[in-house]
C-alpha cells in the first residue's frame, strides 16, 4: 500500500524513501514494478543532466575561444598632443 503513494506524490516521495520501512525479509517481487519505474525516472534525469553538462561544456569551450581571440587583439591609438 505504501508504494501506491509514490506515483501520487508527483516526485516528492520515491521508492528509495520507503525502502528503510520495509522489513529485511520483504520479497522484491512485491514492489518490482515500482522499483523499475523509479529506475526509469532516474535514467531520464541522468540523461537530462548529461545533456545539460554537454551544453555547458560546449559553451565554456566557446567562451574560452572567444577570450583567447579577444586577448590577441591590439588597438593602435594615435595621439595628437
Tab-separated table of N, CA and C in Angstrom:
chain	number	residue	atom	x	y	z
A	1	UNK	N	0.806	-1.203	0.000
A	1	UNK	CA	0.000	0.000	0.000
A	1	UNK	C	0.848	1.266	0.000
A	2	UNK	N	1.932	1.232	0.730
A	2	UNK	CA	2.798	2.416	0.814
A	2	UNK	C	3.341	2.787	-0.554
A	3	UNK	N	3.604	1.808	-1.389
A	3	UNK	CA	4.147	2.078	-2.720
A	3	UNK	C	3.152	2.812	-3.605
A	4	UNK	N	1.882	2.693	-3.296
A	4	UNK	CA	0.862	3.410	-4.067
A	4	UNK	C	0.997	4.917	-3.873
A	5	UNK	N	1.648	5.331	-2.793
A	5	UNK	CA	1.834	6.759	-2.539
A	5	UNK	C	2.863	7.394	-3.472
A	6	UNK	N	3.789	6.582	-3.975
A	6	UNK	CA	4.882	7.123	-4.797
A	6	UNK	C	4.359	7.837	-6.038
A	7	UNK	N	3.554	7.201	-6.882
A	7	UNK	CA	3.070	7.928	-8.069
A	7	UNK	C	2.175	9.121	-7.715
A	8	UNK	N	1.428	8.994	-6.626
A	8	UNK	CA	0.527	10.071	-6.225
A	8	UNK	C	1.273	11.279	-5.672
A	9	UNK	N	2.526	11.086	-5.264
A	9	UNK	CA	3.276	12.181	-4.631
A	9	UNK	C	3.895	13.136	-5.642
A	10	UNK	N	3.814	12.803	-6.934
A	10	UNK	CA	4.359	13.650	-8.012
A	10	UNK	C	5.840	13.966	-7.794
A	11	UNK	N	6.605	12.959	-7.431
A	11	UNK	CA	8.042	13.120	-7.292
A	11	UNK	C	8.513	13.497	-5.903
A	12	UNK	N	7.616	13.826	-5.000
A	12	UNK	CA	8.027	14.213	-3.647
A	12	UNK	C	8.474	13.004	-2.831
A	13	UNK	N	7.962	11.837	-3.177
A	13	UNK	CA	8.269	10.603	-2.464
A	13	UNK	C	8.771	9.579	-3.470
A	14	UNK	N	9.837	8.882	-3.128
A	14	UNK	CA	10.389	7.871	-4.031
A	14	UNK	C	10.389	6.515	-3.355
A	15	UNK	N	10.586	5.481	-4.151
A	15	UNK	CA	10.705	4.126	-3.618
A	15	UNK	C	11.882	4.081	-2.656
A	16	UNK	N	12.938	4.771	-3.005
A	16	UNK	CA	14.130	4.820	-2.154
A	16	UNK	C	13.796	5.364	-0.763
A	17	UNK	N	12.883	6.325	-0.697
A	17	UNK	CA	12.462	6.883	0.594
A	17	UNK	C	11.759	5.834	1.459
A	18	UNK	N	11.052	4.914	0.810
A	18	UNK	CA	10.255	3.930	1.542
A	18	UNK	C	11.012	2.655	1.903
A	19	UNK	N	12.103	2.365	1.205
A	19	UNK	CA	12.824	1.108	1.436
A	19	UNK	C	13.213	0.863	2.892
A	20	UNK	N	13.665	1.862	3.641
A	20	UNK	CA	14.035	1.595	5.042
A	20	UNK	C	12.873	1.109	5.906
A	21	UNK	N	11.646	1.334	5.465
A	21	UNK	CA	10.485	0.948	6.264
A	21	UNK	C	9.994	-0.474	5.965
A	22	UNK	N	10.591	-1.111	4.959
A	22	UNK	CA	10.227	-2.486	4.651
A	22	UNK	C	11.086	-3.429	5.487
A	23	UNK	N	10.503	-4.527	5.936
A	23	UNK	CA	11.299	-5.498	6.693
A	23	UNK	C	12.383	-6.110	5.796
A	24	UNK	N	13.452	-6.572	6.411
A	24	UNK	CA	14.566	-7.165	5.667
A	24	UNK	C	14.153	-8.367	4.834
A	25	UNK	N	13.140	-9.056	5.242
A	25	UNK	CA	12.726	-10.274	4.554
A	25	UNK	C	11.699	-10.024	3.451
A	26	UNK	N	11.438	-8.793	3.103
A	26	UNK	CA	10.479	-8.463	2.053
A	26	UNK	C	10.994	-8.963	0.703
A	27	UNK	N	10.119	-9.624	-0.030
A	27	UNK	CA	10.471	-10.143	-1.352
A	27	UNK	C	10.351	-9.001	-2.355
A	28	UNK	N	11.375	-8.824	-3.156
A	28	UNK	CA	11.409	-7.696	-4.097
A	28	UNK	C	10.302	-7.780	-5.145
A	29	UNK	N	9.806	-8.962	-5.431
A	29	UNK	CA	8.717	-9.096	-6.406
A	29	UNK	C	7.502	-8.277	-6.003
A	30	UNK	N	7.367	-8.027	-4.719
A	30	UNK	CA	6.208	-7.276	-4.237
A	30	UNK	C	6.231	-5.823	-4.707
A	31	UNK	N	7.413	-5.288	-4.969
A	31	UNK	CA	7.476	-3.901	-5.439
A	31	UNK	C	8.430	-3.727	-6.612
A	32	UNK	N	8.584	-4.792	-7.376
A	32	UNK	CA	9.479	-4.770	-8.538
A	32	UNK	C	9.075	-3.697	-9.548
A	33	UNK	N	7.800	-3.609	-9.854
A	33	UNK	CA	7.339	-2.632	-10.853
A	33	UNK	C	7.640	-1.201	-10.403
A	34	UNK	N	7.424	-0.923	-9.132
A	34	UNK	CA	7.691	0.422	-8.620
A	34	UNK	C	9.181	0.740	-8.707
A	35	UNK	N	10.018	-0.240	-8.417
A	35	UNK	CA	11.475	-0.035	-8.493
A	35	UNK	C	11.888	0.216	-9.940
A	36	UNK	N	11.341	-0.556	-10.866
A	36	UNK	CA	11.670	-0.371	-12.278
A	36	UNK	C	11.230	1.004	-12.776
A	37	UNK	N	10.065	1.448	-12.358
A	37	UNK	CA	9.595	2.780	-12.743
A	37	UNK	C	10.516	3.855	-12.184
A	38	UNK	N	10.930	3.669	-10.941
A	38	UNK	CA	11.831	4.633	-10.301
A	38	UNK	C	13.169	4.675	-11.036
A	39	UNK	N	13.680	3.515	-11.406
A	39	UNK	CA	14.939	3.462	-12.149
A	39	UNK	C	14.798	4.153	-13.507
A	40	UNK	N	13.653	3.992	-14.129
A	40	UNK	CA	13.395	4.682	-15.396
A	40	UNK	C	13.407	6.190	-15.224
A	41	UNK	N	12.820	6.671	-14.127
A	41	UNK	CA	12.827	8.120	-13.853
A	41	UNK	C	14.253	8.604	-13.590
A	42	UNK	N	15.017	7.824	-12.828
A	42	UNK	CA	16.414	8.189	-12.582
A	42	UNK	C	17.188	8.262	-13.902
A	43	UNK	N	16.972	7.290	-14.763
A	43	UNK	CA	17.676	7.280	-16.048
A	43	UNK	C	17.317	8.521	-16.858
A	44	UNK	N	16.058	8.905	-16.834
A	44	UNK	CA	15.631	10.113	-17.539
A	44	UNK	C	16.298	11.363	-16.998
A	45	UNK	N	16.379	11.456	-15.663
A	45	UNK	CA	17.026	12.624	-15.057
A	45	UNK	C	18.514	12.636	-15.357
A	46	UNK	N	19.126	11.461	-15.390
A	46	UNK	CA	20.553	11.372	-15.738
A	46	UNK	C	20.776	11.843	-17.163
A	47	UNK	N	19.894	11.433	-18.078
A	47	UNK	CA	20.018	11.862	-19.476
A	47	UNK	C	19.891	13.376	-19.604
A	48	UNK	N	18.950	13.951	-18.884
A	48	UNK	CA	18.764	15.408	-18.920
A	48	UNK	C	20.002	16.103	-18.364
A	49	UNK	N	20.514	15.597	-17.242
A	49	UNK	CA	21.725	16.194	-16.649
A	49	UNK	C	22.913	16.079	-17.587
A	50	UNK	N	23.036	14.932	-18.238
A	50	UNK	CA	24.148	14.731	-19.177
A	50	UNK	C	24.051	15.721	-20.335
A	51	UNK	N	22.860	15.926	-20.858
A	51	UNK	CA	22.676	16.873	-21.960
A	51	UNK	C	23.001	18.294	-21.503
A	52	UNK	N	22.599	18.649	-20.280
A	52	UNK	CA	22.910	19.974	-19.755
A	52	UNK	C	24.415	20.154	-19.575
A	53	UNK	N	25.088	19.111	-19.102
A	53	UNK	CA	26.542	19.187	-18.941
A	53	UNK	C	27.235	19.328	-20.287
A	54	UNK	N	26.761	18.603	-21.294
A	54	UNK	CA	27.347	18.722	-22.632
A	54	UNK	C	27.180	20.134	-23.177
A	55	UNK	N	25.995	20.697	-22.985
A	55	UNK	CA	25.735	22.065	-23.434
A	55	UNK	C	26.628	23.053	-22.700
A	56	UNK	N	26.743	22.875	-21.398
A	56	UNK	CA	27.596	23.767	-20.601
A	56	UNK	C	29.052	23.664	-21.028
A	57	UNK	N	29.504	22.457	-21.299
A	57	UNK	CA	30.891	22.267	-21.725
A	57	UNK	C	31.139	22.934	-23.081
A	58	UNK	N	30.197	22.787	-24.001
A	58	UNK	CA	30.345	23.406	-25.313
A	58	UNK	C	30.376	24.929	-25.185
A	59	UNK	N	29.507	25.479	-24.340
A	59	UNK	CA	29.505	26.931	-24.127
A	59	UNK	C	30.799	27.402	-23.488
A	60	UNK	N	31.311	26.639	-22.525
A	60	UNK	CA	32.570	27.011	-21.874
A	60	UNK	C	33.714	27.017	-22.881
A	61	UNK	N	33.749	26.026	-23.754
A	61	UNK	CA	34.795	25.981	-24.780
A	61	UNK	C	34.671	27.163	-25.733
A	62	UNK	N	33.448	27.502	-26.095
A	62	UNK	CA	33.221	28.645	-26.981
A	62	UNK	C	33.685	29.943	-26.311
A	63	UNK	N	33.377	30.096	-25.043
A	63	UNK	CA	33.791	31.297	-24.311
A	63	UNK	C	35.309	31.360	-24.194
A	64	UNK	N	35.940	30.212	-23.903
A	64	UNK	CA	37.411	30.184	-23.838
A	64	UNK	C	38.026	30.624	-25.174
A	65	UNK	N	37.441	30.158	-26.258
A	65	UNK	CA	37.922	30.542	-27.585
A	65	UNK	C	37.761	32.031	-27.825
A	66	UNK	N	36.628	32.564	-27.428
A	66	UNK	CA	36.391	33.998	-27.601
A	66	UNK	C	37.353	34.811	-26.749
A	67	UNK	N	37.624	34.372	-25.549
A	67	UNK	CA	38.567	35.076	-24.678
A	67	UNK	C	39.961	35.054	-25.290
A	68	UNK	N	40.361	33.900	-25.800
A	68	UNK	CA	41.677	33.798	-26.440
A	68	UNK	C	41.747	34.712	-27.652
A	69	UNK	N	40.687	34.766	-28.424
A	69	UNK	CA	40.635	35.623	-29.607
A	69	UNK	C	40.711	37.094	-29.221
A	70	UNK	N	39.990	37.473	-28.195
A	70	UNK	CA	39.992	38.865	-27.753
A	70	UNK	C	41.358	39.242	-27.192
A	71	UNK	N	42.003	38.331	-26.493
A	71	UNK	CA	43.313	38.653	-25.901
A	71	UNK	C	44.382	38.856	-26.974
A	72	UNK	N	44.154	38.381	-28.188
A	72	UNK	CA	45.097	38.549	-29.287
A	72	UNK	C	44.917	39.874	-30.019
A	73	UNK	N	43.825	40.536	-29.771
A	73	UNK	CA	43.555	41.804	-30.457
A	73	UNK	C	44.402	42.920	-29.859
A	74	UNK	N	44.837	43.801	-30.731
A	74	UNK	CA	45.541	45.005	-30.282
A	74	UNK	C	44.901	46.209	-30.946
A	75	UNK	N	44.974	47.311	-30.284
A	75	UNK	CA	44.401	48.556	-30.809
A	75	UNK	C	45.505	49.611	-30.797
A	76	UNK	N	45.654	50.298	-31.933
A	76	UNK	CA	46.623	51.395	-32.004
A	76	UNK	C	45.868	52.695	-31.914
A	77	UNK	N	46.256	53.499	-31.014
A	77	UNK	CA	45.627	54.796	-30.846
A	77	UNK	C	46.629	55.869	-31.259
A	78	UNK	N	46.171	56.777	-32.067
A	78	UNK	CA	47.023	57.918	-32.448
A	78	UNK	C	46.842	59.004	-31.426
A	79	UNK	N	47.945	59.606	-31.074
A	79	UNK	CA	47.871	60.645	-30.056
A	79	UNK	C	48.383	61.946	-30.648
A	80	UNK	N	47.528	62.942	-30.668
A	80	UNK	CA	47.934	64.278	-31.145
A	80	UNK	C	47.949	65.185	-29.942
A	81	UNK	N	49.006	65.633	-29.627
A	81	UNK	CA	49.000	66.453	-28.447
A	81	UNK	C	50.067	67.384	-28.315
